[in-house]
Amino acid sequence: MPAPPGVAFPRPAPAASARTARAEYVERFDVHQRIQHILMLASFTVLALTGLPQKFDQLGLSQWAIAVLGGLETVRLIHHSAAWVMLFDCAYHAAYLIASVAVKRRLPLGAFATPRDFVDAWRTLLYFLGLSRKKPAYDMFTYLEKFDYFAVFWGIAIIGGSGLVLLFPVAVTAILPGYLVPVSFVAHSDEAVLAVGWILVVHMFYAHLAPRVFPFNTSIFTGLARRDDARREHPRWIARLAKDASKDG
Amino acid sequence: MVRRLLFLAGIVAAALLAATLLGPSLRGVAHPLVPQGPDGTYQCSTCHGPGADPSAIPAGTTVPLPPPDHAAYKPDSCVTCHATVVAQDPTTPSYALCATCHGQKDKLTKLPDGETLQVSVDVAAFRSSVHGDFSCTECHPKQRTIPHAPLTAADLRAFKQEMGNVCQSCHAEATASYAESFHGMAARLGVSRAATCTDCHTAHAVKAPAQWTLAERATQCATCHTGATASFASGWMGHREPSLGWFPMVFFASKFFVALTALTLGVGIVHVELDVLRWSSNKIRGRKEEVDQ
């Protein structure tokens, strides 16, 4: 049977086979993805905690935070260090994607949008509004999870790019026009506010507060999802896993 | 006879009164030629000293004696400070007095924390600056008395910020935009190397914005941003908000991100809320979540 389109990481990794063999769990994220998420989580948190006080420096809370961290020069040093961790994480992810293509001979497209996602989003809206009795059957990643992943892509491009301009303004303007510096100044912190807002409101809700996962969806840390939960939330993914298993068996 | 004498006395008195009221005061006009000794020192005490020579004093002139707090100064050293007296130029403005000391090169003073403050002024550059017609004490009111009171600023940063406040007293708009800039934010948060007014504009050779060439701006930027080019300097928006005609890319970027943030977060929040509402509705009606298999 040909591989279904848009499959990213469907096969259980050998290391997880002992646990997944009990069939209670399915592997959702491999070890590289889990490390990448932890690096992103840690660097993002540090960047937000050291960046927002700089954007809103007129607030008493910001001034307190900057003073506690040892002054603006220290805050900037911490911010830049965390930024390098995040950029390393992005390089790691890029290398991981390239390696996946090289080894698996397939583009890991599972987290990229397909026309089906737009249909899913529309049908979910109808379900939320009470115009449909049933929720659509999602694949391995829902349209919202795919958007979350895509948002990091665009966020890194804007925040990382503008951050490098602000870190090396003299070197950058030696090649590129000078107005990039004030543009980056605007883009960097505005996009950061969007990213922090999205993480706090949407990402935190679906990772912690949503009734289906409350209090904590651990799969990005353990790499495993309960098969029962996955069958409910990602039925098309589980159905495909079952087909693959029967074919292999 | 008595009436004639009273009439004459009246005329003299009126003339003296008119001379007093209408006659030129010494402030801003040439001081009469000051006699000099064989070594060139000005003999101020000939008129202003306790043993003044009345024949040297022009008739009808009142000559002030040095005030009591000048007792400590060497006799006939007056022109060290009162330089205008010997300038023989009625248009000599007040800065000439200050220039006697501050016009000298490498004039230094110490701040309370031990830092050295350069207090020399390039008088020619100051005179050709936008502030060239100002008297020194308009910006340096605390230095009105000589000898000057000790500086109150604890260190160089505090001194520069104190002087920045002086700039603010006229340039309120520029100060407001500075406060929003990265330089202003860093200065406010206590970064000692953050640029203040005088770091970019210099203290005395201040130019109007239109007078700056890009190369000059780059040179000024490079005093902190080593290697700054004209391209780097061209990214500085000055003390103006971006608009369609002024840094349109910055203008569009800020509008774009406000719209993007509002749209993205708006959609996200509505998504979360609708999800919660449908879940609550299911709970209330005792329905199970059904999935289209």
mmCIF file with all atom_site columns, C-alpha atoms in Angstrom, chain B residues 46-128:
data_model
loop_
_atom_site.group_PDB
_atom_site.id
_atom_site.type_symbol
_atom_site.label_atom_id
_atom_site.label_alt_id
_atom_site.label_comp_id
_atom_site.label_asym_id
_atom_site.label_entity_id
_atom_site.label_seq_id
_atom_site.pdbx_PDB_ins_code
_atom_site.Cartn_x
_atom_site.Cartn_y
_atom_site.Cartn_z
_atom_site.occupancy
_atom_site.B_iso_or_equiv
_atom_site.pdbx_formal_charge
_atom_site.auth_seq_id
_atom_site.auth_comp_id
_atom_site.auth_asym_id
_atom_site.auth_atom_id
_atom_site.pdbx_PDB_model_num
ATOM 1  C CA . THR B 1 46  ? 43.149 103.085 40.283 1.00 0.00 ? 46  THR B CA 1
ATOM 2  C CA . CYS B 1 47  ? 39.394 103.650 40.294 1.00 0.00 ? 47  CYS B CA 1
ATOM 3  C CA . HIS B 1 48  ? 37.923 100.616 42.139 1.00 0.00 ? 48  HIS B CA 1
ATOM 4  C CA . GLY B 1 49  ? 40.465 100.319 44.901 1.00 0.00 ? 49  GLY B CA 1
ATOM 5  C CA . PRO B 1 50  ? 40.131 101.655 48.400 1.00 0.00 ? 50  PRO B CA 1
ATOM 6  C CA . GLY B 1 51  ? 42.843 104.260 47.684 1.00 0.00 ? 51  GLY B CA 1
ATOM 7  C CA . ALA B 1 52  ? 41.350 105.367 44.378 1.00 0.00 ? 52  ALA B CA 1
ATOM 8  C CA . ASP B 1 53  ? 42.727 108.391 42.504 1.00 0.00 ? 53  ASP B CA 1
ATOM 9  C CA . PRO B 1 54  ? 39.760 110.821 42.198 1.00 0.00 ? 54  PRO B CA 1
ATOM 10 C CA . SER B 1 55  ? 41.386 112.617 39.241 1.00 0.00 ? 55  SER B CA 1
ATOM 11 C CA . ALA B 1 56  ? 41.262 109.408 37.212 1.00 0.00 ? 56  ALA B CA 1
ATOM 12 C CA . ILE B 1 57  ? 37.512 109.045 37.724 1.00 0.00 ? 57  ILE B CA 1
ATOM 13 C CA . PRO B 1 58  ? 35.427 110.852 35.098 1.00 0.00 ? 58  PRO B CA 1
ATOM 14 C CA . ALA B 1 59  ? 33.158 113.504 36.539 1.00 0.00 ? 59  ALA B CA 1
ATOM 15 C CA . GLY B 1 60  ? 29.683 112.317 37.481 1.00 0.00 ? 60  GLY B CA 1
ATOM 16 C CA . THR B 1 61  ? 30.730 108.661 37.421 1.00 0.00 ? 61  THR B CA 1
ATOM 17 C CA . THR B 1 62  ? 30.039 106.368 40.330 1.00 0.00 ? 62  THR B CA 1
ATOM 18 C CA . VAL B 1 63  ? 32.614 103.636 40.660 1.00 0.00 ? 63  VAL B CA 1
ATOM 19 C CA . PRO B 1 64  ? 31.566 100.483 42.482 1.00 0.00 ? 64  PRO B CA 1
ATOM 20 C CA . LEU B 1 65  ? 33.973 99.018  44.978 1.00 0.00 ? 65  LEU B CA 1
ATOM 21 C CA . PRO B 1 66  ? 34.513 95.247  44.864 1.00 0.00 ? 66  PRO B CA 1
ATOM 22 C CA . PRO B 1 67  ? 31.867 93.477  46.968 1.00 0.00 ? 67  PRO B CA 1
ATOM 23 C CA . PRO B 1 68  ? 33.072 92.093  50.317 1.00 0.00 ? 68  PRO B CA 1
ATOM 24 C CA . ASP B 1 69  ? 33.180 88.479  49.045 1.00 0.00 ? 69  ASP B CA 1
ATOM 25 C CA . HIS B 1 70  ? 35.885 89.518  46.554 1.00 0.00 ? 70  HIS B CA 1
ATOM 26 C CA . ALA B 1 71  ? 38.321 90.289  49.361 1.00 0.00 ? 71  ALA B CA 1
ATOM 27 C CA . ALA B 1 72  ? 40.127 87.001  48.823 1.00 0.00 ? 72  ALA B CA 1
ATOM 28 C CA . TYR B 1 73  ? 41.125 87.848  45.236 1.00 0.00 ? 73  TYR B CA 1
ATOM 29 C CA . LYS B 1 74  ? 44.493 89.282  44.359 1.00 0.00 ? 74  LYS B CA 1
ATOM 30 C CA . PRO B 1 75  ? 44.358 93.050  43.715 1.00 0.00 ? 75  PRO B CA 1
ATOM 31 C CA . ASP B 1 76  ? 44.152 93.909  40.018 1.00 0.00 ? 76  ASP B CA 1
ATOM 32 C CA . SER B 1 77  ? 43.259 90.315  39.014 1.00 0.00 ? 77  SER B CA 1
ATOM 33 C CA . CYS B 1 78  ? 39.715 91.463  38.196 1.00 0.00 ? 78  CYS B CA 1
ATOM 34 C CA . VAL B 1 79  ? 39.929 90.883  34.407 1.00 0.00 ? 79  VAL B CA 1
ATOM 35 C CA . THR B 1 80  ? 40.463 87.174  34.942 1.00 0.00 ? 80  THR B CA 1
ATOM 36 C CA . CYS B 1 81  ? 36.717 87.022  35.349 1.00 0.00 ? 81  CYS B CA 1
ATOM 37 C CA . HIS B 1 82  ? 35.481 90.428  34.278 1.00 0.00 ? 82  HIS B CA 1
ATOM 38 C CA . ALA B 1 83  ? 36.921 90.085  30.795 1.00 0.00 ? 83  ALA B CA 1
ATOM 39 C CA . THR B 1 84  ? 34.265 92.233  29.112 1.00 0.00 ? 84  THR B CA 1
ATOM 40 C CA . VAL B 1 85  ? 35.633 95.251  30.951 1.00 0.00 ? 85  VAL B CA 1
ATOM 41 C CA . VAL B 1 86  ? 38.798 95.235  28.893 1.00 0.00 ? 86  VAL B CA 1
ATOM 42 C CA . ALA B 1 87  ? 37.257 93.880  25.689 1.00 0.00 ? 87  ALA B CA 1
ATOM 43 C CA . GLN B 1 88  ? 36.600 97.423  24.478 1.00 0.00 ? 88  GLN B CA 1
ATOM 44 C CA . ASP B 1 89  ? 33.703 96.097  22.478 1.00 0.00 ? 89  ASP B CA 1
ATOM 45 C CA . PRO B 1 90  ? 30.217 97.160  23.466 1.00 0.00 ? 90  PRO B CA 1
ATOM 46 C CA . THR B 1 91  ? 28.716 94.179  21.673 1.00 0.00 ? 91  THR B CA 1
ATOM 47 C CA . THR B 1 92  ? 30.762 91.657  23.595 1.00 0.00 ? 92  THR B CA 1
ATOM 48 C CA . PRO B 1 93  ? 28.132 89.219  24.907 1.00 0.00 ? 93  PRO B CA 1
ATOM 49 C CA . SER B 1 94  ? 28.146 87.499  28.221 1.00 0.00 ? 94  SER B CA 1
ATOM 50 C CA . TYR B 1 95  ? 29.936 84.355  27.021 1.00 0.00 ? 95  TYR B CA 1
ATOM 51 C CA . ALA B 1 96  ? 33.185 86.309  26.757 1.00 0.00 ? 96  ALA B CA 1
ATOM 52 C CA . LEU B 1 97  ? 33.428 86.357  30.521 1.00 0.00 ? 97  LEU B CA 1
ATOM 53 C CA . CYS B 1 98  ? 32.937 82.579  30.708 1.00 0.00 ? 98  CYS B CA 1
ATOM 54 C CA . ALA B 1 99  ? 35.326 82.057  27.815 1.00 0.00 ? 99  ALA B CA 1
ATOM 55 C CA . THR B 1 100 ? 38.155 83.502  29.836 1.00 0.00 ? 100 THR B CA 1
ATOM 56 C CA . CYS B 1 101 ? 38.352 80.159  31.594 1.00 0.00 ? 101 CYS B CA 1
ATOM 57 C CA . HIS B 1 102 ? 36.247 77.774  29.500 1.00 0.00 ? 102 HIS B CA 1
ATOM 58 C CA . GLY B 1 103 ? 37.745 78.953  26.232 1.00 0.00 ? 103 GLY B CA 1
ATOM 59 C CA . GLN B 1 104 ? 41.024 77.422  27.314 1.00 0.00 ? 104 GLN B CA 1
ATOM 60 C CA . LYS B 1 105 ? 41.807 73.980  25.967 1.00 0.00 ? 105 LYS B CA 1
ATOM 61 C CA . ASP B 1 106 ? 41.623 70.884  28.171 1.00 0.00 ? 106 ASP B CA 1
ATOM 62 C CA . LYS B 1 107 ? 39.968 72.590  31.079 1.00 0.00 ? 107 LYS B CA 1
ATOM 63 C CA . LEU B 1 108 ? 38.922 69.770  33.393 1.00 0.00 ? 108 LEU B CA 1
ATOM 64 C CA . THR B 1 109 ? 37.000 69.427  36.595 1.00 0.00 ? 109 THR B CA 1
ATOM 65 C CA . LYS B 1 110 ? 36.235 66.497  38.860 1.00 0.00 ? 110 LYS B CA 1
ATOM 66 C CA . LEU B 1 111 ? 32.801 65.136  39.587 1.00 0.00 ? 111 LEU B CA 1
ATOM 67 C CA . PRO B 1 112 ? 31.973 63.920  43.126 1.00 0.00 ? 112 PRO B CA 1
ATOM 68 C CA . ASP B 1 113 ? 32.614 60.280  42.110 1.00 0.00 ? 113 ASP B CA 1
ATOM 69 C CA . GLY B 1 114 ? 36.096 61.167  40.838 1.00 0.00 ? 114 GLY B CA 1
ATOM 70 C CA . GLU B 1 115 ? 35.213 61.115  37.124 1.00 0.00 ? 115 GLU B CA 1
ATOM 71 C CA . THR B 1 116 ? 36.785 63.845  35.023 1.00 0.00 ? 116 THR B CA 1
ATOM 72 C CA . LEU B 1 117 ? 34.477 66.284  33.259 1.00 0.00 ? 117 LEU B CA 1
ATOM 73 C CA . GLN B 1 118 ? 35.803 68.235  30.301 1.00 0.00 ? 118 GLN B CA 1
ATOM 74 C CA . VAL B 1 119 ? 34.646 71.858  30.740 1.00 0.00 ? 119 VAL B CA 1
ATOM 75 C CA . SER B 1 120 ? 36.419 73.468  27.771 1.00 0.00 ? 120 SER B CA 1
ATOM 76 C CA . VAL B 1 121 ? 34.185 74.984  25.105 1.00 0.00 ? 121 VAL B CA 1
ATOM 77 C CA . ASP B 1 122 ? 35.103 75.587  21.486 1.00 0.00 ? 122 ASP B CA 1
ATOM 78 C CA . VAL B 1 123 ? 33.805 79.161  21.480 1.00 0.00 ? 123 VAL B CA 1
ATOM 79 C CA . ALA B 1 124 ? 33.880 79.527  17.684 1.00 0.00 ? 124 ALA B CA 1
ATOM 80 C CA . ALA B 1 125 ? 31.881 76.307  17.249 1.00 0.00 ? 125 ALA B CA 1
ATOM 81 C CA . PHE B 1 126 ? 29.422 77.417  19.923 1.00 0.00 ? 126 PHE B CA 1
ATOM 82 C CA . ARG B 1 127 ? 29.000 80.836  18.280 1.00 0.00 ? 127 ARG B CA 1
ATOM 83 C CA . SER B 1 128 ? 28.165 79.209  14.937 1.00 0.00 ? 128 SER B CA 1
#
